[in-house]
Amino acid sequence: AAPKPPVAIEPDGALDLERITREAAALGPGLFGFILWLDAKLVERGFHGMSDYWKASIGAFLASGKRSGVWRVGRGGAKSTTLVRIAVAVALFGERTIPPGQRWIWPFISVSSLDAQRRIQEIQSILSAIGVVPTKVLRGNNPSIELEDARGNTIAFVALASNIRGVSGPSTMGGTI
């Protein structure tokens, strides 16, 4: 197999934010460009690409300036796969200031904790494909991936069961339910 094109990773393992920002800006505006950049890198590594429907829907949503979105997509519509990619792009490249000593999370909340845990496995695959090596931990019964975003903030992806105990308390940067 031909070698895969290099991903924008610095020698110390950090993301080359300057290079990625330049490449993402050529693909689309703002955060949408980062989502398209991530999708393109994953396709180069053998993942299925996002559908035209999802690209158009996500692009329109981000352009709207709204803070939340709801999509009605049928079975087999690549909902989980697409939403995981969006979560990774937003978590890695979204601009935020996290106070010292805090870790903001992106929870994946599902009635079945096993379903939410599958999202953590998908995130692990996506991060590995672009050369990011996170720490995978188990906090209680909740699998989690901890890492620094492209700006050096401590973040995590967490699988949570959909109950009061599971979803109370965390500071989040987004969420997938």
mmCIF file of C-alpha atoms in Angstrom:
data_model
loop_
_atom_site.group_PDB
_atom_site.id
_atom_site.type_symbol
_atom_site.label_atom_id
_atom_site.label_comp_id
_atom_site.label_asym_id
_atom_site.label_seq_id
_atom_site.Cartn_x
_atom_site.Cartn_y
_atom_site.Cartn_z
ATOM 1 C CA ALA A 1 0.000 0.000 0.000
ATOM 2 C CA ALA A 2 1.145 3.530 -0.739
ATOM 3 C CA PRO A 3 2.231 5.548 2.299
ATOM 4 C CA LYS A 4 -0.454 7.844 3.670
ATOM 5 C CA PRO A 5 0.097 11.594 3.268
ATOM 6 C CA PRO A 6 1.410 13.215 6.445
ATOM 7 C CA VAL A 7 -1.055 14.734 8.852
ATOM 8 C CA ALA A 8 -0.151 18.080 10.377
ATOM 9 C CA ILE A 9 1.552 16.823 13.518
ATOM 10 C CA GLU A 10 4.541 18.566 15.098
ATOM 11 C CA PRO A 11 7.619 16.538 16.147
ATOM 12 C CA ASP A 12 6.417 16.723 19.779
ATOM 13 C CA GLY A 13 3.122 15.066 18.784
ATOM 14 C CA ALA A 14 1.039 18.268 18.937
ATOM 15 C CA LEU A 15 -1.231 19.319 16.104
ATOM 16 C CA ASP A 16 0.265 21.943 13.766
ATOM 17 C CA LEU A 17 -2.599 24.390 14.237
ATOM 18 C CA GLU A 18 -1.181 26.974 11.848
ATOM 19 C CA ARG A 19 -0.919 24.488 8.979
ATOM 20 C CA ILE A 20 -4.269 22.857 9.721
ATOM 21 C CA THR A 21 -5.991 26.254 9.934
ATOM 22 C CA ARG A 22 -4.570 27.222 6.533
ATOM 23 C CA GLU A 23 -5.652 23.913 4.959
ATOM 24 C CA ALA A 24 -9.103 24.051 6.615
ATOM 25 C CA ALA A 25 -9.714 27.641 5.469
ATOM 26 C CA ALA A 26 -9.238 26.491 1.867
ATOM 27 C CA LEU A 27 -12.070 23.966 2.366
ATOM 28 C CA GLY A 28 -14.691 26.067 4.137
ATOM 29 C CA PRO A 29 -15.337 28.915 6.553
ATOM 30 C CA GLY A 30 -14.484 28.680 10.254
ATOM 31 C CA LEU A 31 -15.298 25.494 12.092
ATOM 32 C CA PHE A 32 -16.889 23.998 8.957
ATOM 33 C CA GLY A 33 -13.460 24.083 7.285
ATOM 34 C CA PHE A 34 -11.984 22.091 10.188
ATOM 35 C CA ILE A 35 -14.771 19.503 9.889
ATOM 36 C CA LEU A 36 -14.101 19.175 6.148
ATOM 37 C CA TRP A 37 -10.337 18.983 6.820
ATOM 38 C CA LEU A 38 -10.837 16.132 9.291
ATOM 39 C CA ASP A 39 -13.183 14.322 6.913
ATOM 40 C CA ALA A 40 -10.665 14.608 4.057
ATOM 41 C CA LYS A 41 -7.836 13.258 6.234
ATOM 42 C CA LEU A 42 -9.989 10.310 7.288
ATOM 43 C CA VAL A 43 -10.953 9.520 3.683
ATOM 44 C CA GLU A 44 -7.232 9.526 2.792
ATOM 45 C CA ARG A 45 -6.828 6.839 5.454
ATOM 46 C CA GLY A 46 -9.637 4.576 4.250
ATOM 47 C CA PHE A 47 -12.638 5.869 6.216
ATOM 48 C CA HIS A 48 -15.930 6.559 4.437
ATOM 49 C CA GLY A 49 -16.452 10.237 3.736
ATOM 50 C CA MET A 50 -19.393 12.301 4.962
ATOM 51 C CA SER A 51 -22.306 12.340 2.561
ATOM 52 C CA ASP A 52 -23.292 15.427 0.576
ATOM 53 C CA TYR A 53 -26.430 15.598 2.745
ATOM 54 C CA TRP A 54 -24.380 15.845 5.939
ATOM 55 C CA LYS A 55 -21.920 18.336 4.466
ATOM 56 C CA ALA A 56 -24.751 20.600 3.324
ATOM 57 C CA SER A 57 -26.699 20.197 6.584
ATOM 58 C CA ILE A 58 -23.725 20.853 8.842
ATOM 59 C CA GLY A 59 -22.539 23.758 6.695
ATOM 60 C CA ALA A 60 -26.000 25.373 6.839
ATOM 61 C CA PHE A 61 -26.263 24.772 10.582
ATOM 62 C CA LEU A 62 -22.889 26.373 11.310
ATOM 63 C CA ALA A 63 -23.654 29.306 9.010
ATOM 64 C CA SER A 64 -26.937 29.892 10.886
ATOM 65 C CA GLY A 65 -25.130 30.788 14.114
ATOM 66 C CA LYS A 66 -27.524 28.622 16.137
ATOM 67 C CA ARG A 67 -26.196 26.879 19.231
ATOM 68 C CA SER A 68 -27.982 23.543 18.820
ATOM 69 C CA GLY A 69 -29.323 21.442 16.011
ATOM 70 C CA VAL A 70 -31.736 18.569 15.609
ATOM 71 C CA TRP A 71 -31.661 16.289 12.586
ATOM 72 C CA ARG A 72 -34.294 13.710 11.696
ATOM 73 C CA VAL A 73 -32.335 11.042 9.895
ATOM 74 C CA GLY A 74 -33.447 7.479 9.328
ATOM 75 C CA ARG A 75 -31.722 4.233 10.148
ATOM 76 C CA GLY A 76 -28.455 3.848 8.249
ATOM 77 C CA GLY A 77 -28.107 7.611 7.740
ATOM 78 C CA ALA A 78 -24.557 7.776 9.193
ATOM 79 C CA LYS A 79 -25.744 9.797 12.193
ATOM 80 C CA SER A 80 -23.296 8.442 14.752
ATOM 81 C CA THR A 81 -20.337 8.407 12.376
ATOM 82 C CA THR A 82 -20.951 11.988 11.282
ATOM 83 C CA LEU A 83 -21.676 13.339 14.741
ATOM 84 C CA VAL A 84 -18.513 11.735 16.113
ATOM 85 C CA ARG A 85 -16.441 13.482 13.426
ATOM 86 C CA ILE A 86 -18.094 16.785 14.225
ATOM 87 C CA ALA A 87 -17.437 16.282 17.934
ATOM 88 C CA VAL A 88 -13.755 15.548 17.285
ATOM 89 C CA ALA A 89 -13.346 18.596 15.014
ATOM 90 C CA VAL A 90 -15.149 20.937 17.433
ATOM 91 C CA ALA A 91 -13.266 19.588 20.442
ATOM 92 C CA LEU A 92 -9.844 19.749 18.782
ATOM 93 C CA PHE A 93 -10.188 23.011 16.865
ATOM 94 C CA GLY A 94 -12.995 25.034 18.450
ATOM 95 C CA GLU A 95 -11.861 28.224 20.146
ATOM 96 C CA ARG A 96 -12.448 28.259 23.893
ATOM 97 C CA THR A 97 -10.727 29.310 27.067
ATOM 98 C CA ILE A 98 -10.816 26.689 29.780
ATOM 99 C CA PRO A 99 -9.978 27.962 33.266
ATOM 100 C CA PRO A 100 -6.816 26.478 34.818
ATOM 101 C CA GLY A 101 -7.392 23.160 36.537
ATOM 102 C CA GLN A 102 -10.574 22.360 34.607
ATOM 103 C CA ARG A 103 -11.190 19.795 31.898
ATOM 104 C CA TRP A 104 -14.138 20.360 29.602
ATOM 105 C CA ILE A 105 -15.801 17.317 28.156
ATOM 106 C CA TRP A 106 -17.843 16.248 25.171
ATOM 107 C CA PRO A 107 -20.286 13.684 26.541
ATOM 108 C CA PHE A 108 -21.901 10.990 24.418
ATOM 109 C CA ILE A 109 -25.153 10.234 26.185
ATOM 110 C CA SER A 110 -27.239 7.211 25.366
ATOM 111 C CA VAL A 111 -29.858 5.082 27.096
ATOM 112 C CA SER A 112 -27.427 2.219 26.717
ATOM 113 C CA SER A 113 -23.978 2.963 28.068
ATOM 114 C CA LEU A 114 -22.653 0.346 25.615
ATOM 115 C CA ASP A 115 -23.881 2.462 22.698
ATOM 116 C CA ALA A 116 -22.201 5.553 24.139
ATOM 117 C CA GLN A 117 -18.999 3.525 24.641
ATOM 118 C CA ARG A 118 -18.959 2.679 20.915
ATOM 119 C CA ARG A 119 -18.600 6.404 20.205
ATOM 120 C CA ILE A 120 -15.481 6.459 22.391
ATOM 121 C CA GLN A 121 -14.030 3.611 20.315
ATOM 122 C CA GLU A 122 -14.815 5.529 17.098
ATOM 123 C CA ILE A 123 -13.103 8.636 18.485
ATOM 124 C CA GLN A 124 -10.042 6.564 19.353
ATOM 125 C CA SER A 125 -9.907 5.354 15.727
ATOM 126 C CA ILE A 126 -10.299 8.871 14.321
ATOM 127 C CA LEU A 127 -7.614 10.332 16.575
ATOM 128 C CA SER A 128 -5.232 7.477 15.786
ATOM 129 C CA ALA A 129 -5.818 7.986 12.061
ATOM 130 C CA ILE A 130 -4.665 11.602 12.254
ATOM 131 C CA GLY A 131 -1.734 10.821 14.544
ATOM 132 C CA VAL A 132 -3.113 12.059 17.863
ATOM 133 C CA VAL A 133 -2.328 9.746 20.772
ATOM 134 C CA PRO A 134 -4.799 10.378 23.604
ATOM 135 C CA THR A 135 -5.074 8.761 27.003
ATOM 136 C CA LYS A 136 -7.973 6.327 27.322
ATOM 137 C CA VAL A 137 -9.181 5.945 30.902
ATOM 138 C CA LEU A 138 -12.091 4.512 32.832
ATOM 139 C CA ARG A 139 -13.679 6.885 35.357
ATOM 140 C CA GLY A 140 -16.108 4.816 37.359
ATOM 141 C CA ASN A 141 -17.954 2.877 34.658
ATOM 142 C CA ASN A 142 -17.511 5.654 32.110
ATOM 143 C CA PRO A 143 -14.883 5.148 29.416
ATOM 144 C CA SER A 144 -13.176 8.395 28.551
ATOM 145 C CA ILE A 145 -10.515 9.763 26.212
ATOM 146 C CA GLU A 146 -8.416 12.589 27.606
ATOM 147 C CA LEU A 147 -6.145 14.848 25.578
ATOM 148 C CA GLU A 148 -5.190 18.423 24.824
ATOM 149 C CA ASP A 149 -6.959 20.294 22.055
ATOM 150 C CA ALA A 150 -4.989 22.118 19.340
ATOM 151 C CA ARG A 151 -4.637 25.157 21.637
ATOM 152 C CA GLY A 152 -3.339 23.209 24.660
ATOM 153 C CA ASN A 153 -6.587 23.033 26.670
ATOM 154 C CA THR A 154 -7.289 19.806 28.557
ATOM 155 C CA ILE A 155 -10.407 18.137 27.152
ATOM 156 C CA ALA A 156 -12.087 14.737 27.244
ATOM 157 C CA PHE A 157 -14.699 12.660 25.454
ATOM 158 C CA VAL A 158 -16.861 10.671 27.853
ATOM 159 C CA ALA A 159 -19.530 7.975 27.441
ATOM 160 C CA LEU A 160 -22.425 8.492 29.860
ATOM 161 C CA ALA A 161 -25.647 6.655 30.580
ATOM 162 C CA SER A 162 -28.763 8.774 30.204
ATOM 163 C CA ASN A 163 -29.698 9.192 33.839
ATOM 164 C CA ILE A 164 -29.514 12.031 36.376
ATOM 165 C CA ARG A 165 -26.388 10.666 38.053
ATOM 166 C CA GLY A 166 -24.645 10.167 34.724
ATOM 167 C CA VAL A 167 -25.212 13.641 33.312
ATOM 168 C CA SER A 168 -25.044 15.924 36.367
ATOM 169 C CA GLY A 169 -22.215 18.348 36.886
ATOM 170 C CA PRO A 170 -19.693 18.393 34.035
ATOM 171 C CA SER A 171 -18.582 21.533 32.167
ATOM 172 C CA THR A 172 -19.167 20.749 28.513
ATOM 173 C CA MET A 173 -18.116 22.226 25.197
ATOM 174 C CA GLY A 174 -20.830 20.317 23.331
ATOM 175 C CA GLY A 175 -22.692 17.073 23.562
ATOM 176 C CA THR A 176 -24.204 14.274 21.518
ATOM 177 C CA ILE A 177 -27.411 12.690 22.760
#
